[in-house]
Amino acid sequence: MEMEGSAAVPVGYRFEPTEKELLQYLFHYTMGLPLPCKEIKTEDLYGEKEPWEIFGDHPEEGTAVKYFYSTLKRKRAAGARFEREVGKPAETTGDGDDDGSTTRKKKRMKSSRGQWHGQDSAQPVMDDGNGGGAAAVMGFKRSFVYKREKSDQNGRWLLKEYFLNEVFPEFAGKKDFVLCRLKKKTKK
């Protein structure tokens, strides 16, 4: 049974690309070339949406793992570090008596936002050179886990970020573009 407007895919089809294929898709995306697949969506993974909101925005894929093109945001314009906070700050209200009067004023206090916490340093993804050339580092991958204190989602989301090797001239300046693999951790 096919739903109206859905793409026809073979029964049992699973989108399970290799790391090398993911970097090839990212290359096409960053160079403005035609994208070889439609399963990877573009999404701001480092903005105001929490991982479960992003995951829920794309139910049509229906898998436990979803892939997204995203752009990293630098902490400072000329800096080398990237922003890893996500979601909106949680707001709580409390009664305060800041002027000593009997009138209590409600104050809004912001708690910390969620954050993608790095689990490792960048690991190389190799192009095995099966076209006759020597093996080379095609790009890198980094692993992150979602952290947010006092949240039932703390530690339940995993992110793997892939980025191109800037050694190659065509990839220079493309480090801000990443392809991400977002997965909800299954309960044991």
PDB file of C-alpha atoms in Angstrom:
ATOM      1  CA  MET A   1       0.000   0.000   0.000  1.00  0.00           C
ATOM      2  CA  GLU A   2       1.480   3.305  -1.057  1.00  0.00           C
ATOM      3  CA  MET A   3       0.452   6.602   0.501  1.00  0.00           C
ATOM      4  CA  GLU A   4      -0.421   9.483  -1.768  1.00  0.00           C
ATOM      5  CA  GLY A   5       2.589  11.682  -2.479  1.00  0.00           C
ATOM      6  CA  SER A   6       5.139   9.218  -1.110  1.00  0.00           C
ATOM      7  CA  ALA A   7       8.074   8.066  -3.176  1.00  0.00           C
ATOM      8  CA  ALA A   8       7.949   4.483  -4.348  1.00  0.00           C
ATOM      9  CA  VAL A   9      10.684   2.444  -2.696  1.00  0.00           C
ATOM     10  CA  PRO A  10      11.124  -1.310  -2.748  1.00  0.00           C
ATOM     11  CA  VAL A  11       9.659  -3.278   0.140  1.00  0.00           C
ATOM     12  CA  GLY A  12      12.323  -3.842   2.783  1.00  0.00           C
ATOM     13  CA  TYR A  13      14.491  -0.941   1.605  1.00  0.00           C
ATOM     14  CA  ARG A  14      16.781   0.442   4.307  1.00  0.00           C
ATOM     15  CA  PHE A  15      18.952   3.522   3.953  1.00  0.00           C
ATOM     16  CA  GLU A  16      22.206   2.388   5.572  1.00  0.00           C
ATOM     17  CA  PRO A  17      25.050   4.293   3.884  1.00  0.00           C
ATOM     18  CA  THR A  18      28.704   3.651   4.667  1.00  0.00           C
ATOM     19  CA  GLU A  19      30.837   6.428   6.137  1.00  0.00           C
ATOM     20  CA  LYS A  20      32.558   6.848   2.768  1.00  0.00           C
ATOM     21  CA  GLU A  21      29.166   7.230   1.049  1.00  0.00           C
ATOM     22  CA  LEU A  22      28.090   9.819   3.633  1.00  0.00           C
ATOM     23  CA  LEU A  23      31.183  11.898   2.864  1.00  0.00           C
ATOM     24  CA  GLN A  24      30.452  11.585  -0.864  1.00  0.00           C
ATOM     25  CA  TYR A  25      26.913  12.876  -0.235  1.00  0.00           C
ATOM     26  CA  LEU A  26      28.364  15.746   1.819  1.00  0.00           C
ATOM     27  CA  PHE A  27      30.778  16.559  -1.006  1.00  0.00           C
ATOM     28  CA  HIS A  28      27.845  16.857  -3.437  1.00  0.00           C
ATOM     29  CA  TYR A  29      25.936  19.036  -0.961  1.00  0.00           C
ATOM     30  CA  THR A  30      28.813  21.444  -0.255  1.00  0.00           C
ATOM     31  CA  MET A  31      29.774  21.761  -3.932  1.00  0.00           C
ATOM     32  CA  GLY A  32      26.181  22.440  -5.031  1.00  0.00           C
ATOM     33  CA  LEU A  33      26.077  19.284  -7.159  1.00  0.00           C
ATOM     34  CA  PRO A  34      22.912  17.213  -7.640  1.00  0.00           C
ATOM     35  CA  LEU A  35      22.261  15.173  -4.518  1.00  0.00           C
ATOM     36  CA  PRO A  36      22.413  11.427  -5.132  1.00  0.00           C
ATOM     37  CA  CYS A  37      19.695  10.614  -2.581  1.00  0.00           C
ATOM     38  CA  LYS A  38      16.664  12.271  -1.025  1.00  0.00           C
ATOM     39  CA  GLU A  39      16.791  10.489   2.337  1.00  0.00           C
ATOM     40  CA  ILE A  40      19.089  13.144   3.822  1.00  0.00           C
ATOM     41  CA  LYS A  41      17.241  16.319   4.796  1.00  0.00           C
ATOM     42  CA  THR A  42      18.630  19.771   5.613  1.00  0.00           C
ATOM     43  CA  GLU A  43      18.062  20.797   9.230  1.00  0.00           C
ATOM     44  CA  ASP A  44      19.603  23.159  11.794  1.00  0.00           C
ATOM     45  CA  LEU A  45      20.797  20.667  14.420  1.00  0.00           C
ATOM     46  CA  TYR A  46      22.459  23.419  16.445  1.00  0.00           C
ATOM     47  CA  GLY A  47      19.513  25.779  16.806  1.00  0.00           C
ATOM     48  CA  GLU A  48      16.405  26.117  18.958  1.00  0.00           C
ATOM     49  CA  LYS A  49      14.968  22.647  18.326  1.00  0.00           C
ATOM     50  CA  GLU A  50      15.694  19.749  20.642  1.00  0.00           C
ATOM     51  CA  PRO A  51      16.794  16.440  19.057  1.00  0.00           C
ATOM     52  CA  TRP A  52      13.422  14.754  19.669  1.00  0.00           C
ATOM     53  CA  GLU A  53      11.634  17.684  17.991  1.00  0.00           C
ATOM     54  CA  ILE A  54      13.875  17.366  14.926  1.00  0.00           C
ATOM     55  CA  PHE A  55      13.376  13.605  14.905  1.00  0.00           C
ATOM     56  CA  GLY A  56       9.588  14.059  15.149  1.00  0.00           C
ATOM     57  CA  ASP A  57       9.556  16.618  12.322  1.00  0.00           C
ATOM     58  CA  HIS A  58      10.659  13.859   9.933  1.00  0.00           C
ATOM     59  CA  PRO A  59       8.342  10.901  10.616  1.00  0.00           C
ATOM     60  CA  GLU A  60       8.143   9.966   6.947  1.00  0.00           C
ATOM     61  CA  GLU A  61      11.494   8.208   7.122  1.00  0.00           C
ATOM     62  CA  GLY A  62      10.196   5.946   9.905  1.00  0.00           C
ATOM     63  CA  THR A  63      13.613   4.744  11.047  1.00  0.00           C
ATOM     64  CA  ALA A  64      15.537   4.810  14.311  1.00  0.00           C
ATOM     65  CA  VAL A  65      18.382   6.683  12.603  1.00  0.00           C
ATOM     66  CA  LYS A  66      18.005   9.865  10.568  1.00  0.00           C
ATOM     67  CA  TYR A  67      20.503  11.792   8.487  1.00  0.00           C
ATOM     68  CA  PHE A  68      20.754  15.568   8.056  1.00  0.00           C
ATOM     69  CA  TYR A  69      22.903  18.161   6.325  1.00  0.00           C
ATOM     70  CA  SER A  70      23.610  20.976   8.749  1.00  0.00           C
ATOM     71  CA  THR A  71      25.822  24.024   9.166  1.00  0.00           C
ATOM     72  CA  LEU A  72      27.958  24.512  12.249  1.00  0.00           C
ATOM     73  CA  LYS A  73      27.889  27.871  14.023  1.00  0.00           C
ATOM     74  CA  ARG A  74      31.163  29.334  15.230  1.00  0.00           C
ATOM     75  CA  LYS A  75      31.354  30.638  18.800  1.00  0.00           C
ATOM     76  CA  ARG A  76      33.258  33.669  17.464  1.00  0.00           C
ATOM     77  CA  ALA A  77      33.338  34.796  13.837  1.00  0.00           C
ATOM     78  CA  ALA A  78      37.070  34.160  13.400  1.00  0.00           C
ATOM     79  CA  GLY A  79      37.262  31.376  15.978  1.00  0.00           C
ATOM     80  CA  ALA A  80      37.890  27.688  15.463  1.00  0.00           C
ATOM     81  CA  ARG A  81      35.383  26.438  18.064  1.00  0.00           C
ATOM     82  CA  PHE A  82      31.767  25.637  17.260  1.00  0.00           C
ATOM     83  CA  GLU A  83      28.560  26.195  19.222  1.00  0.00           C
ATOM     84  CA  ARG A  84      27.150  22.942  20.573  1.00  0.00           C
ATOM     85  CA  GLU A  85      24.142  24.215  22.547  1.00  0.00           C
ATOM     86  CA  VAL A  86      20.710  23.238  21.274  1.00  0.00           C
ATOM     87  CA  GLY A  87      17.097  23.917  22.150  1.00  0.00           C
ATOM     88  CA  LYS A  88      15.508  26.854  23.870  1.00  0.00           C
ATOM     89  CA  PRO A  89      16.498  27.692  27.423  1.00  0.00           C
ATOM     90  CA  ALA A  90      13.994  26.244  29.874  1.00  0.00           C
ATOM     91  CA  GLU A  91      12.140  28.934  31.726  1.00  0.00           C
ATOM     92  CA  THR A  92      10.983  28.609  35.279  1.00  0.00           C
ATOM     93  CA  THR A  93       9.130  31.141  37.332  1.00  0.00           C
ATOM     94  CA  GLY A  94       9.817  31.967  40.907  1.00  0.00           C
ATOM     95  CA  ASP A  95       8.490  34.519  43.339  1.00  0.00           C
ATOM     96  CA  GLY A  96      10.961  37.217  44.196  1.00  0.00           C
ATOM     97  CA  ASP A  97      10.961  40.128  46.576  1.00  0.00           C
ATOM     98  CA  ASP A  98      13.645  42.245  44.999  1.00  0.00           C
ATOM     99  CA  ASP A  99      12.623  45.614  46.465  1.00  0.00           C
ATOM    100  CA  GLY A 100      11.601  44.550  49.980  1.00  0.00           C
ATOM    101  CA  SER A 101       7.952  45.430  49.380  1.00  0.00           C
ATOM    102  CA  THR A 102       5.062  43.139  50.162  1.00  0.00           C
ATOM    103  CA  THR A 103       4.352  42.847  46.450  1.00  0.00           C
ATOM    104  CA  ARG A 104       5.973  39.766  45.057  1.00  0.00           C
ATOM    105  CA  LYS A 105       7.149  39.925  41.501  1.00  0.00           C
ATOM    106  CA  LYS A 106       7.561  36.911  39.319  1.00  0.00           C
ATOM    107  CA  LYS A 107      11.016  36.548  37.922  1.00  0.00           C
ATOM    108  CA  ARG A 108      11.933  34.451  34.980  1.00  0.00           C
ATOM    109  CA  MET A 109      15.075  32.438  35.404  1.00  0.00           C
ATOM    110  CA  LYS A 110      16.708  30.679  32.502  1.00  0.00           C
ATOM    111  CA  SER A 111      18.248  27.274  32.972  1.00  0.00           C
ATOM    112  CA  SER A 112      20.920  25.870  30.740  1.00  0.00           C
ATOM    113  CA  ARG A 113      20.176  24.681  27.234  1.00  0.00           C
ATOM    114  CA  GLY A 114      20.869  21.180  26.006  1.00  0.00           C
ATOM    115  CA  GLN A 115      24.308  20.516  24.622  1.00  0.00           C
ATOM    116  CA  TRP A 116      26.005  18.072  22.294  1.00  0.00           C
ATOM    117  CA  HIS A 117      28.843  16.774  24.448  1.00  0.00           C
ATOM    118  CA  GLY A 118      31.846  15.401  22.536  1.00  0.00           C
ATOM    119  CA  GLN A 119      32.696  11.769  23.205  1.00  0.00           C
ATOM    120  CA  ASP A 120      35.884  11.609  21.152  1.00  0.00           C
ATOM    121  CA  SER A 121      38.226  13.613  18.960  1.00  0.00           C
ATOM    122  CA  ALA A 122      37.853  13.613  15.193  1.00  0.00           C
ATOM    123  CA  GLN A 123      38.495  10.161  13.715  1.00  0.00           C
ATOM    124  CA  PRO A 124      39.611   9.816  10.068  1.00  0.00           C
ATOM    125  CA  VAL A 125      37.396   8.229   7.431  1.00  0.00           C
ATOM    126  CA  MET A 126      39.571   6.704   4.734  1.00  0.00           C
ATOM    127  CA  ASP A 127      39.054   6.468   1.004  1.00  0.00           C
ATOM    128  CA  ASP A 128      40.500   3.028   0.375  1.00  0.00           C
ATOM    129  CA  GLY A 129      41.852   3.975  -3.044  1.00  0.00           C
ATOM    130  CA  ASN A 130      40.115   1.098  -4.831  1.00  0.00           C
ATOM    131  CA  GLY A 131      40.225   3.165  -8.027  1.00  0.00           C
ATOM    132  CA  GLY A 132      43.950   2.433  -8.251  1.00  0.00           C
ATOM    133  CA  GLY A 133      45.102   5.418  -6.193  1.00  0.00           C
ATOM    134  CA  ALA A 134      46.618   5.459  -2.735  1.00  0.00           C
ATOM    135  CA  ALA A 135      44.403   5.466   0.346  1.00  0.00           C
ATOM    136  CA  ALA A 136      43.693   8.966   1.666  1.00  0.00           C
ATOM    137  CA  VAL A 137      41.793  10.629   4.494  1.00  0.00           C
ATOM    138  CA  MET A 138      38.505  11.622   2.872  1.00  0.00           C
ATOM    139  CA  GLY A 139      37.063  13.287   5.937  1.00  0.00           C
ATOM    140  CA  PHE A 140      36.471  12.889   9.636  1.00  0.00           C
ATOM    141  CA  LYS A 141      33.777  11.856  12.091  1.00  0.00           C
ATOM    142  CA  ARG A 142      33.051  12.954  15.649  1.00  0.00           C
ATOM    143  CA  SER A 143      30.639  11.447  18.172  1.00  0.00           C
ATOM    144  CA  PHE A 144      28.400  13.389  20.551  1.00  0.00           C
ATOM    145  CA  VAL A 145      25.809  12.602  23.212  1.00  0.00           C
ATOM    146  CA  TYR A 146      22.967  14.952  24.194  1.00  0.00           C
ATOM    147  CA  LYS A 147      23.302  16.353  27.727  1.00  0.00           C
ATOM    148  CA  ARG A 148      20.809  18.470  29.626  1.00  0.00           C
ATOM    149  CA  GLU A 149      20.619  18.404  33.383  1.00  0.00           C
ATOM    150  CA  LYS A 150      17.278  17.527  34.951  1.00  0.00           C
ATOM    151  CA  SER A 151      15.903  16.315  31.615  1.00  0.00           C
ATOM    152  CA  ASP A 152      14.493  12.855  30.978  1.00  0.00           C
ATOM    153  CA  GLN A 153      16.219  13.088  27.566  1.00  0.00           C
ATOM    154  CA  ASN A 154      19.703  13.486  29.089  1.00  0.00           C
ATOM    155  CA  GLY A 155      22.039  10.951  27.453  1.00  0.00           C
ATOM    156  CA  ARG A 156      19.299   9.478  25.234  1.00  0.00           C
ATOM    157  CA  TRP A 157      20.369  10.992  21.889  1.00  0.00           C
ATOM    158  CA  LEU A 158      23.501  10.259  19.882  1.00  0.00           C
ATOM    159  CA  LEU A 159      24.936  12.376  17.082  1.00  0.00           C
ATOM    160  CA  LYS A 160      27.693  11.427  14.685  1.00  0.00           C
ATOM    161  CA  GLU A 161      29.043  14.364  12.702  1.00  0.00           C
ATOM    162  CA  TYR A 162      30.920  13.907   9.406  1.00  0.00           C
ATOM    163  CA  PHE A 163      33.005  16.650   7.790  1.00  0.00           C
ATOM    164  CA  LEU A 164      35.322  16.839   4.779  1.00  0.00           C
ATOM    165  CA  ASN A 165      39.127  16.883   4.894  1.00  0.00           C
ATOM    166  CA  GLU A 166      40.237  20.470   4.236  1.00  0.00           C
ATOM    167  CA  VAL A 167      43.627  19.308   2.904  1.00  0.00           C
ATOM    168  CA  PHE A 168      42.098  18.940  -0.550  1.00  0.00           C
ATOM    169  CA  PRO A 169      41.725  22.339  -2.289  1.00  0.00           C
ATOM    170  CA  GLU A 170      38.102  21.732  -3.300  1.00  0.00           C
ATOM    171  CA  PHE A 171      37.158  21.175   0.372  1.00  0.00           C
ATOM    172  CA  ALA A 172      38.941  24.268   1.754  1.00  0.00           C
ATOM    173  CA  GLY A 173      36.581  26.410   3.786  1.00  0.00           C
ATOM    174  CA  LYS A 174      33.924  23.689   3.906  1.00  0.00           C
ATOM    175  CA  LYS A 175      34.459  22.630   7.545  1.00  0.00           C
ATOM    176  CA  ASP A 176      31.272  24.432   8.621  1.00  0.00           C
ATOM    177  CA  PHE A 177      29.185  22.003   6.545  1.00  0.00           C
ATOM    178  CA  VAL A 178      28.508  18.651   8.155  1.00  0.00           C
ATOM    179  CA  LEU A 179      26.408  15.587   7.559  1.00  0.00           C
ATOM    180  CA  CYS A 180      24.931  14.249  10.794  1.00  0.00           C
ATOM    181  CA  ARG A 181      23.567  10.881  11.853  1.00  0.00           C
ATOM    182  CA  LEU A 182      20.982  11.366  14.629  1.00  0.00           C
ATOM    183  CA  LYS A 183      19.885   8.368  16.670  1.00  0.00           C
ATOM    184  CA  LYS A 184      17.750   7.839  19.739  1.00  0.00           C
ATOM    185  CA  LYS A 185      19.422   5.471  22.175  1.00  0.00           C
ATOM    186  CA  THR A 186      17.381   2.357  22.787  1.00  0.00           C
ATOM    187  CA  LYS A 187      16.646   1.310  26.349  1.00  0.00           C
ATOM    188  CA  LYS A 188      18.430  -1.761  27.618  1.00  0.00           C
TER     189      LYS A 188
END
